[in-house]
Coordinates of C-alpha atoms and ligand atoms in Angstrom, one line a residue:
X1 CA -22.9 5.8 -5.3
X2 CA -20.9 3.8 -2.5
X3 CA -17.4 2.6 -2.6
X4 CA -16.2 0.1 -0.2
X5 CA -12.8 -1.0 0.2
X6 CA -11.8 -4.6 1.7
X7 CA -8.4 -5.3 2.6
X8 CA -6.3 -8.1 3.2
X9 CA -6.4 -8.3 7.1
X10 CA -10.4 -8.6 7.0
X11 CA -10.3 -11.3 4.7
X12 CA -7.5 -13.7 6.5
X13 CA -10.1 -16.3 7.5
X14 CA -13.7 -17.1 7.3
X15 CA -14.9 -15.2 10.3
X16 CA -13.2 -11.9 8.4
X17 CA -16.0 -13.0 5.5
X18 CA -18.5 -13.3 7.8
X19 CA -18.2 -9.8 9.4
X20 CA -17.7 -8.2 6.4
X21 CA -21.4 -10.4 5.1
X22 CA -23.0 -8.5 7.4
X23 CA -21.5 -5.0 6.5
X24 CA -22.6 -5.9 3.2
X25 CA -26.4 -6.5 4.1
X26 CA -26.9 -3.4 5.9
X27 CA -25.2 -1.5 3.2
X28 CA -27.3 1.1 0.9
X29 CA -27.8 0.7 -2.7
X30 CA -25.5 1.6 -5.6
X31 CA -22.8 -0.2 -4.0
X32 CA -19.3 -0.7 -5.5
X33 CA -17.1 -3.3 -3.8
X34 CA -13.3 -3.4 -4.2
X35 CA -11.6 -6.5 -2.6
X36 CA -7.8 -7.2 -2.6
X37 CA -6.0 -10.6 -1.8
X38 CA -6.8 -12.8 1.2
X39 CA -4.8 -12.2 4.1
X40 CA -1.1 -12.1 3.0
X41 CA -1.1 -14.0 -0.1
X42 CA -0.1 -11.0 -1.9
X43 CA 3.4 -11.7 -0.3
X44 CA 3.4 -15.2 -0.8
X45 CA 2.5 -15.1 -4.7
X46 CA 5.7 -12.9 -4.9
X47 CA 7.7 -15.8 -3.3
X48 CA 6.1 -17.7 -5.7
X49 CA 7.4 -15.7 -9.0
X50 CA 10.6 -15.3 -7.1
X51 CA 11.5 -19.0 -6.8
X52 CA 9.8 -19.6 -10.2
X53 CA 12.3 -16.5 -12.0
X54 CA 15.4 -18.1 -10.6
X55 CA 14.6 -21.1 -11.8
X56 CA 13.7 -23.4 -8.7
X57 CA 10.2 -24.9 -10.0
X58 CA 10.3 -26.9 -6.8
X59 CA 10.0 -24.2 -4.3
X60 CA 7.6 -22.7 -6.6
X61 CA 5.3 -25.3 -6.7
X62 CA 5.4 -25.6 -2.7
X63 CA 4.7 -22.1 -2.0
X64 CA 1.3 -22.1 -4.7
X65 CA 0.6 -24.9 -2.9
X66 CA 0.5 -23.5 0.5
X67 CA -1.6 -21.0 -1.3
X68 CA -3.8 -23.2 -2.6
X69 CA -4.3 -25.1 0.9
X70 CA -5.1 -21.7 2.8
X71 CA -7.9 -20.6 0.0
X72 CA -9.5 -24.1 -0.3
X73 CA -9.5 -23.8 4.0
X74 CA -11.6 -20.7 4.3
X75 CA -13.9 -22.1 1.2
X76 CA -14.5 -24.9 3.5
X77 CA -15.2 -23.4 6.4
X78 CA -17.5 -21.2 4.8
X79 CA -19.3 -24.1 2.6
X80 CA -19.3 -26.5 4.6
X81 CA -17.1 -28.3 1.7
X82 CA -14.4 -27.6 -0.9
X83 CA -16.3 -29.3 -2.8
X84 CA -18.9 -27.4 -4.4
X85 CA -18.8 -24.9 -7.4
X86 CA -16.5 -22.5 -6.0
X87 CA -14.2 -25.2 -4.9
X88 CA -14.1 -26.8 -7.6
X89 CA -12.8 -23.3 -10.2
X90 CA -10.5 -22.8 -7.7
X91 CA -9.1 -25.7 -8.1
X92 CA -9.1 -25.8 -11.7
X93 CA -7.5 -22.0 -11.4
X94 CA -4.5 -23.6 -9.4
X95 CA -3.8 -26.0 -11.8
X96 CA -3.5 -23.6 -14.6
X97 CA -1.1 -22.0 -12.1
X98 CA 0.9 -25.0 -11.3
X99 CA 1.0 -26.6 -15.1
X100 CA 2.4 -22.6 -15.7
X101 CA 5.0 -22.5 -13.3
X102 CA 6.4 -25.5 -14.9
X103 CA 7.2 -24.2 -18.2
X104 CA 10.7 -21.9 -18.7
X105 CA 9.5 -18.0 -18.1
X106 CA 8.0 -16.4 -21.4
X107 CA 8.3 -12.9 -20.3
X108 CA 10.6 -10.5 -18.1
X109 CA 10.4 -10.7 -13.7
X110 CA 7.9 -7.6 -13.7
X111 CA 5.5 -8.6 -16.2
X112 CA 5.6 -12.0 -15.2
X113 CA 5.3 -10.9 -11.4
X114 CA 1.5 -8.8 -12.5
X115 CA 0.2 -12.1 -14.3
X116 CA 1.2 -14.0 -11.2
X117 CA 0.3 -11.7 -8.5
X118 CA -3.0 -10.6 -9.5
X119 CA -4.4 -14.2 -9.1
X120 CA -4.5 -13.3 -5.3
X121 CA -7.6 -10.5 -6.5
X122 CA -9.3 -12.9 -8.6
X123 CA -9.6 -16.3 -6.4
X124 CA -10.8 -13.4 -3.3
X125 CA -13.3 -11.9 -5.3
X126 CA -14.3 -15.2 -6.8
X127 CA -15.2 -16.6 -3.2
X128 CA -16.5 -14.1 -1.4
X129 CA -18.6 -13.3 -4.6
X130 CA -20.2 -17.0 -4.9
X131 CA -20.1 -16.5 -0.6
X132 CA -22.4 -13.6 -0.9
X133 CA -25.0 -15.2 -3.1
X134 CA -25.1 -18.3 -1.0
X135 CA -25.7 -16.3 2.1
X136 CA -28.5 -14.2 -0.6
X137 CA -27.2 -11.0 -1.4
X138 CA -27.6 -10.2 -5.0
X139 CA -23.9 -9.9 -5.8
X140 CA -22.5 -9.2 -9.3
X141 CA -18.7 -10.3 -9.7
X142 CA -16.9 -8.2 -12.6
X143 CA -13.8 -8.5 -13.8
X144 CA -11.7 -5.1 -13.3
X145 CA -9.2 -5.7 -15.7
X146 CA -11.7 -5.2 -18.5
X147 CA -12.8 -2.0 -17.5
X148 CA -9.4 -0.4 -15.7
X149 CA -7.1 0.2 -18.4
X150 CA -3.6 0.4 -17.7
X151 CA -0.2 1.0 -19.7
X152 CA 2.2 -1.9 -19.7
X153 CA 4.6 -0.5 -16.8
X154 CA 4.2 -3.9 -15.0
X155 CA 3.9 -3.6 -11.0
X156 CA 3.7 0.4 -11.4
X157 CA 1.4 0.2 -14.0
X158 CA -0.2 4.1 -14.7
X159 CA -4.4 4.4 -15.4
X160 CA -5.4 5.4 -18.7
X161 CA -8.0 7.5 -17.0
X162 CA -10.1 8.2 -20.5
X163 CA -10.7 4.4 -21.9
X164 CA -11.5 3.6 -18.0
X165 CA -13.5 6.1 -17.4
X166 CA -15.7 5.7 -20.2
X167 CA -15.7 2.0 -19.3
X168 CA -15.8 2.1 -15.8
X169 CA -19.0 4.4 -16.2
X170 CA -20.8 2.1 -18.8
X171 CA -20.6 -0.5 -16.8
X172 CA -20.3 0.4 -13.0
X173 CA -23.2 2.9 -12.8
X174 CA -26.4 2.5 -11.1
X175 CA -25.7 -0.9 -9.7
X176 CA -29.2 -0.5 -7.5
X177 CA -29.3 -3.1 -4.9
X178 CA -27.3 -5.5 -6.1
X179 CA -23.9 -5.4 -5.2
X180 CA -20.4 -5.0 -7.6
X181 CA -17.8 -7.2 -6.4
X182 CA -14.6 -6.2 -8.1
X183 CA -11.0 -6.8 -8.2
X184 CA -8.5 -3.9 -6.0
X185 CA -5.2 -3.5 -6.8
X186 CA -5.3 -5.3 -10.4
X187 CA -5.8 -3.3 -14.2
X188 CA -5.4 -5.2 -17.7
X189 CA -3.2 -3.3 -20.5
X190 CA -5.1 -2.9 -23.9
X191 CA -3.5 -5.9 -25.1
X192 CA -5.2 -8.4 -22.3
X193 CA -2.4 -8.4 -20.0
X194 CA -3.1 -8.2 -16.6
X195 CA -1.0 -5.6 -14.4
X196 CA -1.1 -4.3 -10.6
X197 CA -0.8 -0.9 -9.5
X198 CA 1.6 -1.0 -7.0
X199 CA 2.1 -2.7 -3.2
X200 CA -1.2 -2.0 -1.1
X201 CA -2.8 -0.4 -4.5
X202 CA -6.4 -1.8 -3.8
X203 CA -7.2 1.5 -2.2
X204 CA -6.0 3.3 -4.8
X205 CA -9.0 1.6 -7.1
X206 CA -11.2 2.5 -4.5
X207 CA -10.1 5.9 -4.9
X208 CA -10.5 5.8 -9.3
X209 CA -14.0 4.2 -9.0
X210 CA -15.1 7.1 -6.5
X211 CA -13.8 9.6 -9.0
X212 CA -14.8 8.1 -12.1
X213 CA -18.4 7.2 -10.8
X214 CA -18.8 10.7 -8.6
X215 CA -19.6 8.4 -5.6
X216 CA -20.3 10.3 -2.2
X217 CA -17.9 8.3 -0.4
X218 CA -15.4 5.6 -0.2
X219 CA -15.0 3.3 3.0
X220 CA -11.7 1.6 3.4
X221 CA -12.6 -1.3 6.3
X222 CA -9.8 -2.4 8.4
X223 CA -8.7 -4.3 11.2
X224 CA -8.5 -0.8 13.2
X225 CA -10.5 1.6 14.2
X226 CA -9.3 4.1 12.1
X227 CA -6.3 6.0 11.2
X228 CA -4.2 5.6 14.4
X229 CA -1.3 8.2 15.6
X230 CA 1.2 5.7 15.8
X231 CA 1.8 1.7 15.0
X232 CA -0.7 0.2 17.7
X233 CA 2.1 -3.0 17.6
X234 CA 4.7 -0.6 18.8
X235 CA 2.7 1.6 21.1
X236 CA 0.0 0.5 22.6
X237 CA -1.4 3.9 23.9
X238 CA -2.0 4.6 20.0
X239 CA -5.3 6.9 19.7
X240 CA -7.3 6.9 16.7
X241 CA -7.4 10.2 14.9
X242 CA -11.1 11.3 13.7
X243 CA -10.3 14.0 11.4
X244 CA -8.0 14.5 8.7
X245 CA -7.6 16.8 5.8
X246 CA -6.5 15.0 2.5
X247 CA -3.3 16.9 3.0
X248 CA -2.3 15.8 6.2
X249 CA -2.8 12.1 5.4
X250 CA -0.7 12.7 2.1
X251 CA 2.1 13.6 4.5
X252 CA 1.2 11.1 7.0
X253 CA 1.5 8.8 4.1
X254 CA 4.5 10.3 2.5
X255 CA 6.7 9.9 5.9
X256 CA 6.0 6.4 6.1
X257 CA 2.8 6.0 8.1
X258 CA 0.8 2.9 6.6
X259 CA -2.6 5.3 6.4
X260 CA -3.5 4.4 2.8
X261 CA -1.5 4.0 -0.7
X262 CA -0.5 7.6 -1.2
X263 CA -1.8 7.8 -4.4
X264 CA -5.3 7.4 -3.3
X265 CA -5.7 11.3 -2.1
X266 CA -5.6 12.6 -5.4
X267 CA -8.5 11.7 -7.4
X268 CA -10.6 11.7 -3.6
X269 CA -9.2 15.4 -3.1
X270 CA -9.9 17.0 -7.0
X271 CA -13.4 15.6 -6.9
X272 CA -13.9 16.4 -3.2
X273 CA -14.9 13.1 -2.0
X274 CA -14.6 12.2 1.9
X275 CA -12.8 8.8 2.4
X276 CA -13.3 7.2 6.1
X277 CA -11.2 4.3 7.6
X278 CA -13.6 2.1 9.4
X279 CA -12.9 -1.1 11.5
X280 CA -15.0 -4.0 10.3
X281 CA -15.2 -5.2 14.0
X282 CA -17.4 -2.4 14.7
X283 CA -18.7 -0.9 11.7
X284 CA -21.4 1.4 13.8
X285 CA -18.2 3.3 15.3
X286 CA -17.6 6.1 13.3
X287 CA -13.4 5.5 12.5
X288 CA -11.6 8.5 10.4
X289 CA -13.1 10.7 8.5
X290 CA -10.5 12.3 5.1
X291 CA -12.0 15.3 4.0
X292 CA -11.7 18.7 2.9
X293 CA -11.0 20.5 6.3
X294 CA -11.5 24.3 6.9
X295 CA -10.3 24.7 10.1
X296 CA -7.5 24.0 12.1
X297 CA -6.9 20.4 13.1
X298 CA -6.3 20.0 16.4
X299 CA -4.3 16.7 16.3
X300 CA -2.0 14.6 19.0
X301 CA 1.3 14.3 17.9
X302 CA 1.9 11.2 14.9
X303 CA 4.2 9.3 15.3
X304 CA 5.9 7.5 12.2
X305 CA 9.1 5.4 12.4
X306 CA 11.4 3.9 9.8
X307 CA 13.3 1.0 10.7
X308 CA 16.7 0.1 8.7
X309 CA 18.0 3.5 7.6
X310 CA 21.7 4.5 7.3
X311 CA 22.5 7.8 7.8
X312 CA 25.8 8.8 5.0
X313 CA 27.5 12.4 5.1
X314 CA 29.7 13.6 2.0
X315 CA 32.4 16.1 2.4
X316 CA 34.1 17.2 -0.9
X317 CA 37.7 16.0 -0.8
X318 CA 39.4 19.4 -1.2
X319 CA 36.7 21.1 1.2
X320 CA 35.3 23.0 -1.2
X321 CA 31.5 24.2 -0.3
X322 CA 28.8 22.4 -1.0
X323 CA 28.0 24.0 -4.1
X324 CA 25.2 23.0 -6.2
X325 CA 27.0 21.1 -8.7
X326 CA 28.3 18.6 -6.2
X327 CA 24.4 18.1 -4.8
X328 CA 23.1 18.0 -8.6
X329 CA 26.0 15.1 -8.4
X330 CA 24.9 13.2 -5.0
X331 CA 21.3 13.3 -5.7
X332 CA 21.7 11.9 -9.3
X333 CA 23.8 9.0 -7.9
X334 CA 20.7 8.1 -5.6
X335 CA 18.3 8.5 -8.4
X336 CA 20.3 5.9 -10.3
X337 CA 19.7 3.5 -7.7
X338 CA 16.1 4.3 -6.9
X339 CA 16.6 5.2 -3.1
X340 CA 14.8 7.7 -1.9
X341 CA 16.0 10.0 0.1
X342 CA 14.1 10.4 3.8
X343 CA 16.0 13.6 5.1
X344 CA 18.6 15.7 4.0
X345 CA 20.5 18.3 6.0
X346 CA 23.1 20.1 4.8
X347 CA 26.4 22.8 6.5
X348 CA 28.6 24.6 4.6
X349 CA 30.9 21.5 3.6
X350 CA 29.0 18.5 4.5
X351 CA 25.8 17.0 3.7
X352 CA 23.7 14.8 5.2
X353 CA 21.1 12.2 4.1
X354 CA 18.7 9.4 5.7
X355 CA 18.2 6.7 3.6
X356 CA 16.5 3.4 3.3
X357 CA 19.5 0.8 4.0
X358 CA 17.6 -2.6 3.3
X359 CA 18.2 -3.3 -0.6
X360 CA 21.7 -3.1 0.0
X361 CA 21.5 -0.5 -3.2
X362 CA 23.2 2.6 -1.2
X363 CA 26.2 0.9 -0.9
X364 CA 26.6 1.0 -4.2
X365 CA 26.1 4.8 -4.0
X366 CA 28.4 5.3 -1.4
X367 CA 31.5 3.3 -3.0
X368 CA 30.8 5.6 -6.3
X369 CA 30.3 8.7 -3.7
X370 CA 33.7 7.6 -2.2
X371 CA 35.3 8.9 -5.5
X372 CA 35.0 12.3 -5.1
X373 CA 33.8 12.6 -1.5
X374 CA 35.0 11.9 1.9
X375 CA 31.9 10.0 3.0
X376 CA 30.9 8.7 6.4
X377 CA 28.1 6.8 7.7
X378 CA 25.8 5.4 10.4
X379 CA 24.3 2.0 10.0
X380 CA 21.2 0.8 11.7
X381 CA 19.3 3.7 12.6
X382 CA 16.3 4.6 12.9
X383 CA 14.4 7.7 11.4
X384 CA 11.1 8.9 13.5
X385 CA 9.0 11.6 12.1
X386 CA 6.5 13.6 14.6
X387 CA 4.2 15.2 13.5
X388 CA 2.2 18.1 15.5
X389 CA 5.5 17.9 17.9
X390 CA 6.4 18.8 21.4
X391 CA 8.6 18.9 24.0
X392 CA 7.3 15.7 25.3
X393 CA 7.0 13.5 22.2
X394 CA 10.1 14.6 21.6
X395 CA 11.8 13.4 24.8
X396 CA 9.4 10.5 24.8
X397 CA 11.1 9.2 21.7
X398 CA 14.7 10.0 22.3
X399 CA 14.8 8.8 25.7
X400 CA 17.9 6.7 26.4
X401 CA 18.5 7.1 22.7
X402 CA 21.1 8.5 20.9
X403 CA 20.5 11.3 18.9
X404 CA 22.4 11.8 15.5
X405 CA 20.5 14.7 14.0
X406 CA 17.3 16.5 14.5
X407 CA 15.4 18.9 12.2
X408 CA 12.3 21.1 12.7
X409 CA 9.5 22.4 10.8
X410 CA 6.6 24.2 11.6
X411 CA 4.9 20.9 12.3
X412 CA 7.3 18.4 12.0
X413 CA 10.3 16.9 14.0
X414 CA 12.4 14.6 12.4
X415 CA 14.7 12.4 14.8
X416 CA 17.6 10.5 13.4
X417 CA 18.3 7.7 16.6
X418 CA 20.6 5.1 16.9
Ligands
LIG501 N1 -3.2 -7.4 -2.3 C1 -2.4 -6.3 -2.6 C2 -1.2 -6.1 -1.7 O1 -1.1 -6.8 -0.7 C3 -3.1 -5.0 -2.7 C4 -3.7 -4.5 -1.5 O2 -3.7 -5.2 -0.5 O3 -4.1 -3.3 -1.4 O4 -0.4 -5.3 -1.9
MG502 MG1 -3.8 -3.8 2.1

């Protein structure tokens, strides 16, 4: 048993389709396929609920539309015409959609979000489904939601890993050569509501089929040629890395690096199941290889940077120490807002954190902080993380920079740079 793993960026356009057509052919049997949302409508079905929560039908309707426009293009360039079968349920499906948006909101944002949001995985797998049966590949399209059984914590929603596995097994099993097409990203509570499973969570199904179905493998195709050591859009000298244990790309993931949804290690690493990031551009190449690793990794130093971080240091007022009721106090004040923290350093009577500044949410934190603390702060800075350091990529990155803080590990260096 196979698992492959199609993301957005290989699916942003009819020639995307194509490659991944012939991928498909060449594939072995007993092949599961999980496909997420074409190209970024992921992002623009949130603007959708967004508009549609605060009330502006209008904008709503515009942005589905948009939508709408950009699936019925690549049906048409891969048809010849939007107007055949496919074209035609799509359609049909957008209406639903459109008449839905019009009515006054039956549900909270987050459970309205999932039944929103998770049309993106069912108009993809819908068309490159009735795609690969046109071109003559025997392709089964099944609905995930039936089978992947979630709890109701809508856009976090957590696997009930006995009903789905017991489903997922009945059903998903031996497919021989014909080929399961199935929804990434996407789960259905007990009740027949759909949920997702978190931003970029199609890998993460990837990763519950494997271990559900004991496949040999999962592929994750992308528009890379593997798991790079840096942002190829920020540094163009980026090399691809061919080896990585599952727990150096849990900390690659966990700094920041956009590897693979973090929670996909797990089930990949307990049943011992190699995961390899492969470009569909060249699918002979071999990309990364995730595996159990036995000896030492000889890597380049990784690179990850965080944009839009504020740096905040707390002194108590009346200079006591920093004693471990007043960090029991700081950290619950970030819990409360959900930020989590990147870096913390602390000194006898100050510490230090690196947080995420975007939401706006620390500033919050810091004006109930200011209560009992002197607190200062840095906006706009930037956190780097290097992994597998030296000398050199640390100079490289601090160059002409100023340096705020810097902490070392064994085998990571943590820059804090304004
Ligand atoms: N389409 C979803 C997203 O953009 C899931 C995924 O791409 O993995 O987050
Ligand atoms: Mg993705």
């Amino acid at each position: 048993m196979l698992i492959y793993k199609f993301g957005g960026s290989s699916l942003g356009n009819a020639e995307g389709i194509r490659d991944i057509t012939d991928i498909i052919r060449k594939a072995p049997e007993n092949l599961v396929i999980a496909i997420s949302a074409l190209g970024k409508t992921t992002n623009a079905l949130e603007r959708v609920v967004k508009s549609y929560m605060a009330g502006d039908t209008g904008q709503a309707g515009k942005e589905l539309e948009t939508i709408r426009k950009f699936h019925q293009t690549i049906v048409r360039d891969l048809f010849g015409s939007a107007g055949n079968e496919t074209g035609k349920e799509l359609n049909s499906s957008f209406r639903n959609l459109e008449e839905l948006i019009k009515k006054v909101p039956s549900a909270g944002y987050d459970q309205t979000y999932d039944q929103i949001v998770s049309m993106g995985e069912l108009w993809s797998t819908s068309i490159i489904a009735s795609w690969f049966r046109n071109q003559g590949i025997p392709a089964q399209l099944t609905d995930i939601r039936d089978y992947l059984k979630t709890d109701d914590t809508f856009r976090d929603a957590q696997v009930d890993w006995e009903v789905s596995g017991n489903l997922i097994q009945k059903y998903f099993s031996n497919p021989g050569t014909e080929r399961l097409i199935t929804q990434g990203f996407i789960g259905g509570t007990a009740g027949g509501l759909s949920t997702t499973l978190g931003r970029e969570g199609s890998d993460y199904t990837a990763a519950i089929l494997a271990y559900v179905l004991d496949a040999e493998k999962v592929v994750i195709w992308k528009n890379v040629p593997g798991v790079m050591n840096a942002d190829p859009a920020v540094f163009p000298d980026a090399e691809k890395l061919d080896e990585l244990s599952y727990h150096e790309a849990l900390e690659m993931a966990y700094y920041g690096a956009k590897v693979i949804h973090p929670k996909t290690i797990k089930p990949l690493h307990n049943k011992n199941i190699p995961l390899y990031v492969k470009s569909f551009h060249s699918p002979d190449e071999p990309g990364t290889i995730i595996h159990l690793v036995d000896h030492p990794l000889d890597l380049v130093p990784v690179y990850v940077i965080k944009r839009d971080q504020i740096l905040v240091s707390v002194e108590p007022k009346d200079y006591s120490f920093i004693v471990e009721e007043n960090l029991g106090h700081i950290f619950s004040l970030f819990n409360k807002y959900r930020i989590r923290v990147n870096l913390i350093q602390n000194s006898a009577v100050t510490i230090t954190v690196c947080v995420n500044q975007t939401n706006g949410h620390v500033y919050k934190v810091i004006d109930e902080l200011k209560k009992d603390f002197e607190v200062r702060f840095n906006e706009d800075v930037e956190l780097v993380t290097i992994r597998y350091y030296n000398r050199e990529a640390i100079d490289k990155m601090s160059r002409n920079r100023e340096v705020l803080l810097e902490q070392m590990s064994r085998l990571t260096a943590q820059l804090v740079l304004k």
